């Protein structure tokens, strides 16, 4: 099944997030997180094995990645302005600044992105996926700008 929604990977929640395991993991707000763009052939699976959630493995291979040259290179762009907050009782939210391309670019149909932890260099999988986010359909750009505007509810939101 192709893109249908946005989810956190179960393997990330039960692994690095809850156990601080994985070579290089220190926290969402301190690690280097990136967003890589992908096409319609990706089949996201929130229950994928840890070994299939990393950038460059499983469904997230280079053959399925969309890039826009130097302004959105293969491997994705680095998230900035990362925060972990408690905006309401029983709520923990991870957010980041909206992510814009480095300038004018041309992209094929980007259907979504993989947010992954580029600081994780070993363990079960390097560059472990944190979440995947569906853009609601194809997002092509021809000699224009491209920005991922994260939800006002954050990239990840956990409610008790």
XYZ file of N, CA and C in Angstrom:
480
model
N 0.844 -1.175 0.000
C 0.000 0.000 0.000
C 0.890 1.239 0.000
N 0.578 2.210 -0.796
C 1.370 3.431 -0.913
C 1.037 4.414 0.209
N 1.466 5.631 0.058
C 1.231 6.678 1.049
C -0.253 6.831 1.361
N -0.601 6.883 2.648
C -1.982 7.167 3.040
C -2.061 8.081 4.255
N -1.003 8.127 5.061
C -1.052 8.926 6.283
C 0.355 9.223 6.786
N 0.434 9.852 7.945
C 1.696 10.195 8.587
C 1.754 9.501 9.938
N 2.906 8.919 10.272
C 3.030 8.168 11.523
C 4.451 8.192 12.053
N 4.585 7.982 13.354
C 5.881 7.705 13.963
C 6.137 6.213 13.812
N 7.404 5.835 13.680
C 7.745 4.418 13.609
C 7.679 3.805 15.006
N 6.993 2.690 15.130
C 6.921 1.970 16.403
C 8.323 1.598 16.882
N 9.199 1.207 15.943
C 10.566 0.809 16.293
C 11.357 1.970 16.892
N 11.069 3.193 16.464
C 11.769 4.342 17.036
C 11.242 4.641 18.444
N 9.921 4.566 18.618
C 9.336 4.839 19.938
C 9.811 3.817 20.961
N 9.813 2.530 20.580
C 10.224 1.492 21.534
C 11.737 1.377 21.649
N 12.475 1.989 20.719
C 13.940 1.930 20.744
C 14.540 3.205 21.300
N 15.109 4.057 20.425
C 15.815 5.249 20.905
C 14.993 6.150 21.826
N 13.736 6.402 21.497
C 12.947 7.324 22.312
C 12.780 6.839 23.750
N 12.477 5.566 23.920
C 12.203 5.047 25.253
C 13.441 4.482 25.951
N 14.438 4.080 25.184
C 15.575 3.407 25.794
C 16.894 4.140 25.595
N 16.894 5.247 24.851
C 18.120 5.988 24.546
C 19.202 5.044 24.035
N 18.794 4.100 23.186
C 19.747 3.158 22.612
C 20.076 3.561 21.187
N 21.092 2.983 20.660
C 21.518 3.310 19.308
C 22.728 4.207 19.360
N 23.725 3.870 18.647
C 24.959 4.631 18.669
C 24.718 6.048 18.199
N 24.993 7.017 19.045
C 24.884 8.420 18.687
C 23.615 9.114 19.134
N 22.603 8.401 19.627
C 21.353 9.057 19.998
C 21.481 9.767 21.335
N 21.120 11.077 21.348
C 21.104 11.824 22.602
C 19.762 12.481 22.866
N 18.933 12.670 21.840
C 17.622 13.276 22.012
C 17.173 13.968 20.743
N 15.870 14.068 20.544
C 15.342 14.697 19.342
C 15.773 16.150 19.201
N 15.847 16.861 20.326
C 16.188 18.271 20.246
C 17.682 18.519 20.097
N 18.513 17.507 20.323
C 19.961 17.698 20.216
C 20.596 16.941 19.050
N 19.985 15.880 18.573
C 20.525 15.125 17.436
C 20.277 15.875 16.127
N 20.992 15.484 15.086
C 20.776 16.030 13.749
C 19.673 15.227 13.079
N 18.526 15.866 12.878
C 17.402 15.232 12.194
C 17.292 15.813 10.802
N 16.962 14.961 9.844
C 16.811 15.399 8.462
C 15.484 14.937 7.900
N 15.025 15.644 6.868
C 13.809 15.261 6.140
C 14.198 15.020 4.686
N 14.026 13.780 4.230
C 14.301 13.402 2.847
C 12.971 13.192 2.135
N 12.873 13.623 0.892
C 11.637 13.549 0.115
C 11.562 12.250 -0.677
N 10.343 11.707 -0.795
C 10.168 10.436 -1.498
C 8.974 10.471 -2.443
N 8.998 9.547 -3.409
C 7.980 9.487 -4.458
C 6.820 8.564 -4.078
N 5.954 8.277 -5.060
C 4.746 7.484 -4.826
C 5.016 5.999 -4.653
N 6.218 5.519 -4.981
C 6.488 4.083 -4.895
C 6.834 3.618 -3.485
N 6.970 4.546 -2.557
C 7.254 4.200 -1.159
C 6.010 3.570 -0.524
N 6.237 2.557 0.291
C 5.151 1.938 1.040
C 5.471 2.067 2.534
N 5.073 3.194 3.150
C 5.380 3.398 4.568
C 4.715 2.339 5.444
N 5.416 1.953 6.507
C 4.896 0.952 7.433
C 5.330 1.322 8.845
N 4.399 1.814 9.642
C 4.746 2.233 11.006
C 5.217 1.069 11.858
N 4.889 -0.154 11.463
C 5.302 -1.340 12.215
C 6.504 -2.045 11.602
N 7.207 -1.383 10.694
C 8.387 -1.980 10.057
C 9.442 -2.320 11.100
N 10.207 -3.359 10.834
C 11.332 -3.720 11.703
C 12.328 -2.562 11.717
N 13.009 -2.392 12.816
C 13.981 -1.316 12.959
C 14.927 -1.261 11.771
N 15.390 -2.411 11.307
C 16.343 -2.471 10.201
C 15.778 -1.929 8.895
N 14.463 -1.760 8.794
C 13.828 -1.248 7.581
C 13.342 0.189 7.707
N 13.669 0.872 8.812
C 13.190 2.241 9.004
C 14.234 3.297 8.685
N 15.475 2.907 8.497
C 16.540 3.888 8.286
C 16.557 4.477 6.891
N 17.151 5.646 6.794
C 17.345 6.281 5.493
C 18.265 5.385 4.655
N 17.822 5.059 3.447
C 18.621 4.246 2.535
C 18.352 2.754 2.612
N 17.427 2.323 3.485
C 17.113 0.898 3.603
C 15.601 0.685 3.512
N 15.194 -0.578 3.407
C 13.765 -0.893 3.324
C 13.123 -0.174 2.158
N 12.001 0.455 2.389
C 11.298 1.200 1.340
C 11.944 2.552 1.065
N 12.858 2.992 1.948
C 13.441 4.341 1.900
C 14.755 4.389 1.125
N 14.811 3.739 -0.035
C 16.040 3.659 -0.817
C 16.221 4.871 -1.733
N 17.458 5.061 -2.185
C 17.797 6.180 -3.063
C 16.983 6.158 -4.355
N 16.619 4.980 -4.834
C 15.846 4.882 -6.077
C 14.469 5.531 -5.947
N 13.970 5.680 -4.734
C 12.639 6.250 -4.499
C 12.700 7.693 -3.991
N 13.892 8.175 -3.733
C 14.059 9.522 -3.186
C 13.941 10.570 -4.286
N 13.383 11.725 -3.929
C 13.258 12.879 -4.820
C 14.222 13.939 -4.308
N 15.013 14.518 -5.204
C 15.902 15.596 -4.772
C 15.810 16.751 -5.756
N 16.222 17.900 -5.292
C 16.171 19.113 -6.108
C 17.538 19.732 -6.241
N 18.534 18.910 -6.549
C 19.894 19.427 -6.688
C 20.431 19.926 -5.363
N 21.251 20.928 -5.417
C 21.898 21.456 -4.206
C 20.894 22.080 -3.235
N 19.737 22.506 -3.725
C 18.776 23.180 -2.856
C 17.881 22.235 -2.053
N 17.853 20.969 -2.411
C 17.248 19.904 -1.584
C 17.943 18.623 -2.016
N 19.140 18.444 -1.517
C 19.998 17.343 -1.960
C 19.490 15.998 -1.460
N 19.956 14.941 -2.130
C 19.685 13.586 -1.651
C 20.182 13.507 -0.207
N 19.443 12.825 0.622
C 19.769 12.764 2.040
C 18.945 13.738 2.860
N 18.338 14.703 2.188
C 17.416 15.610 2.860
C 18.050 16.861 3.422
N 17.206 17.669 4.030
C 17.620 18.923 4.670
C 17.522 18.761 6.179
N 18.382 19.471 6.883
C 18.459 19.386 8.339
C 17.373 20.239 8.994
N 16.679 19.647 9.961
C 15.673 20.380 10.723
C 16.372 21.342 11.681
N 15.802 22.531 11.825
C 16.327 23.531 12.749
C 15.221 23.955 13.709
N 15.579 24.680 14.737
C 14.593 25.184 15.692
C 13.833 24.081 16.405
N 14.511 22.979 16.675
C 13.833 21.826 17.291
C 13.549 22.101 18.772
N 12.347 21.710 19.198
C 11.953 21.876 20.599
C 11.126 20.687 21.070
N 11.241 20.394 22.340
C 10.364 19.441 23.012
C 9.664 20.241 24.097
N 8.339 20.309 24.027
C 7.578 21.121 24.967
C 6.418 20.332 25.545
N 5.791 20.898 26.554
C 4.563 20.356 27.153
C 3.501 21.457 27.054
N 2.850 21.592 25.891
C 1.928 22.700 25.653
C 0.609 22.632 26.415
N 0.291 21.471 26.973
C -0.957 21.304 27.727
C -0.766 20.140 28.693
N -1.603 20.055 29.732
C -1.487 18.927 30.657
C -1.596 17.590 29.909
N -0.689 16.679 30.182
C -0.716 15.354 29.577
C -0.216 15.298 28.145
N 0.374 16.392 27.642
C 0.816 16.447 26.251
C 2.312 16.738 26.191
N 3.017 15.975 25.350
C 4.413 16.245 25.036
C 4.485 16.397 23.533
N 5.142 17.466 23.076
C 5.179 17.752 21.650
C 6.609 18.007 21.194
N 6.967 17.421 20.057
C 8.232 17.713 19.400
C 7.919 18.521 18.158
N 8.616 19.629 17.969
C 8.366 20.490 16.824
C 9.691 21.008 16.278
N 9.634 21.614 15.108
C 10.802 22.222 14.473
C 10.320 23.363 13.595
N 11.257 24.201 13.162
C 10.920 25.282 12.239
C 10.497 24.674 10.907
N 9.576 25.349 10.209
C 9.211 24.896 8.868
C 10.494 24.756 8.057
N 10.500 23.812 7.135
C 11.723 23.458 6.424
C 11.630 23.883 4.962
N 12.418 24.897 4.597
C 12.408 25.426 3.239
C 13.616 24.946 2.453
N 13.419 24.815 1.150
C 14.535 24.490 0.260
C 15.556 25.623 0.329
N 16.778 25.333 -0.077
C 17.843 26.326 -0.016
C 17.776 27.371 -1.114
N 16.763 27.350 -1.941
C 16.593 28.283 -3.046
C 15.651 27.681 -4.069
N 15.631 28.234 -5.268
C 14.772 27.757 -6.347
C 15.198 26.353 -6.766
N 14.221 25.503 -7.018
C 14.517 24.133 -7.409
C 13.401 23.556 -8.264
N 13.692 22.408 -8.853
C 12.707 21.632 -9.593
C 12.659 20.253 -8.967
N 11.444 19.820 -8.589
C 11.241 18.517 -7.964
C 10.217 17.731 -8.757
N 10.428 16.425 -8.840
C 9.384 15.554 -9.350
C 8.275 15.489 -8.312
N 7.346 14.588 -8.467
C 6.234 14.465 -7.536
C 6.693 13.937 -6.179
N 6.865 14.830 -5.215
C 7.185 14.435 -3.850
C 5.871 14.121 -3.139
N 5.735 12.916 -2.624
C 4.512 12.492 -1.942
C 4.607 12.609 -0.431
N 5.828 12.601 0.090
C 6.008 12.692 1.532
C 7.480 12.709 1.871
N 7.754 12.700 3.169
C 9.146 12.727 3.604
C 9.378 11.736 4.740
N 10.619 11.338 4.840
C 11.097 10.534 5.955
C 11.879 11.468 6.852
N 11.481 11.568 8.110
C 12.268 12.302 9.108
C 13.105 11.254 9.818
N 14.425 11.423 9.751
C 15.309 10.416 10.328
C 16.410 11.063 11.156
N 16.984 10.278 12.051
C 18.023 10.743 12.966
C 19.390 10.444 12.360
N 20.010 11.470 11.801
C 21.310 11.338 11.151
C 22.445 11.170 12.162
N 22.167 11.368 13.447
C 23.184 11.194 14.489
C 23.364 9.734 14.874
N 22.376 8.903 14.588
C 22.494 7.476 14.897
C 23.350 6.840 13.814
N 24.539 6.405 14.209
C 25.511 5.899 13.243
C 25.712 4.395 13.318
N 25.041 3.728 14.236
C 25.221 2.288 14.370
C 24.070 1.685 15.136
N 24.330 0.586 15.790
C 23.265 -0.133 16.472
C 22.531 -0.995 15.465
N 21.219 -1.101 15.586
C 20.432 -1.942 14.690
C 20.367 -1.370 13.283
N 20.291 -0.038 13.162
C 20.277 0.619 11.848
C 20.810 2.041 12.007
N 21.658 2.464 11.092
C 22.122 3.850 11.075
C 21.020 4.721 10.475
N 21.035 6.009 10.799
C 20.053 6.954 10.247
C 18.625 6.472 10.456
N 18.312 6.051 11.670
C 17.005 5.462 11.968
C 15.868 6.443 11.747
N 14.814 5.951 11.089
C 13.630 6.757 10.846
C 12.890 7.044 12.145
N 12.450 8.294 12.283
C 11.633 8.721 13.421
C 10.164 8.667 13.026
N 9.857 9.234 11.847
C 8.476 9.302 11.375
C 8.466 9.511 9.864
N 7.324 9.250 9.266
C 7.124 9.594 7.862
C 5.888 10.475 7.783
N 5.921 11.445 6.874
C 4.832 12.404 6.759
C 4.349 12.484 5.313
N 3.071 12.226 5.129
C 2.427 12.229 3.815
C 1.957 13.639 3.492
N 2.207 14.097 2.262
C 1.836 15.445 1.850
C 0.421 15.534 1.275
N -0.329 14.432 1.243
C -1.702 14.448 0.767
C -1.836 14.246 -0.732
N -0.732 13.993 -1.400
C -0.726 13.795 -2.850
C 0.559 14.343 -3.422
N 0.714 14.294 -4.745
C 1.957 14.735 -5.361
C 2.186 16.236 -5.206
N 3.428 16.600 -4.945
C 3.809 17.995 -4.789
C 4.977 18.301 -5.737
N 4.699 18.562 -7.010
C 5.764 18.882 -7.946
C 6.124 20.374 -7.868
N 7.358 20.701 -8.223
C 7.805 22.091 -8.269
C 8.657 22.254 -9.521
N 8.393 23.307 -10.292
C 9.205 23.611 -11.465
C 9.769 25.015 -11.294
N 11.072 25.087 -11.118
C 11.770 26.369 -10.930
C 11.059 27.253 -9.912
N 10.807 26.678 -8.740
C 10.091 27.418 -7.712
C 10.631 27.121 -6.328
N 9.835 27.456 -5.338
C 10.229 27.224 -3.949
C 9.460 26.023 -3.398
N 9.998 25.445 -2.345
C 9.360 24.296 -1.709
C 9.617 24.393 -0.215
N 8.552 24.319 0.578
C 8.662 24.381 2.029
C 7.748 23.335 2.645
N 8.260 22.618 3.633
C 7.413 21.743 4.439
C 6.990 22.557 5.646
N 5.697 22.832 5.751
C 5.140 23.565 6.887
C 4.590 22.528 7.866
N 5.296 22.315 8.955
C 4.877 21.330 9.947
C 3.573 21.776 10.599
N 2.811 20.850 11.088
C 1.544 21.121 11.763
C 1.767 21.987 12.998
N 0.791 22.814 13.312
C 0.880 23.618 14.539
C 0.811 22.730 15.778
N 0.421 21.470 15.597
C 0.414 20.501 16.696
C 1.740 19.768 16.813
N 2.736 20.179 16.007
C 4.069 19.602 16.078
C 4.288 18.454 15.111
N 5.538 18.057 14.973
C 5.880 16.904 14.133
C 5.413 15.627 14.805
N 5.600 15.561 16.102
C 5.167 14.422 16.914
C 4.458 14.974 18.132
N 3.356 14.342 18.481
C 2.576 14.779 19.644
C 2.108 13.541 20.393
N 2.397 13.507 21.663
C 2.021 12.368 22.498
C 1.088 12.883 23.587
N -0.061 12.242 23.708
C -1.030 12.649 24.732
C -1.293 11.478 25.663
N -1.229 11.751 26.948
C -1.465 10.716 27.947
C -2.938 10.611 28.271
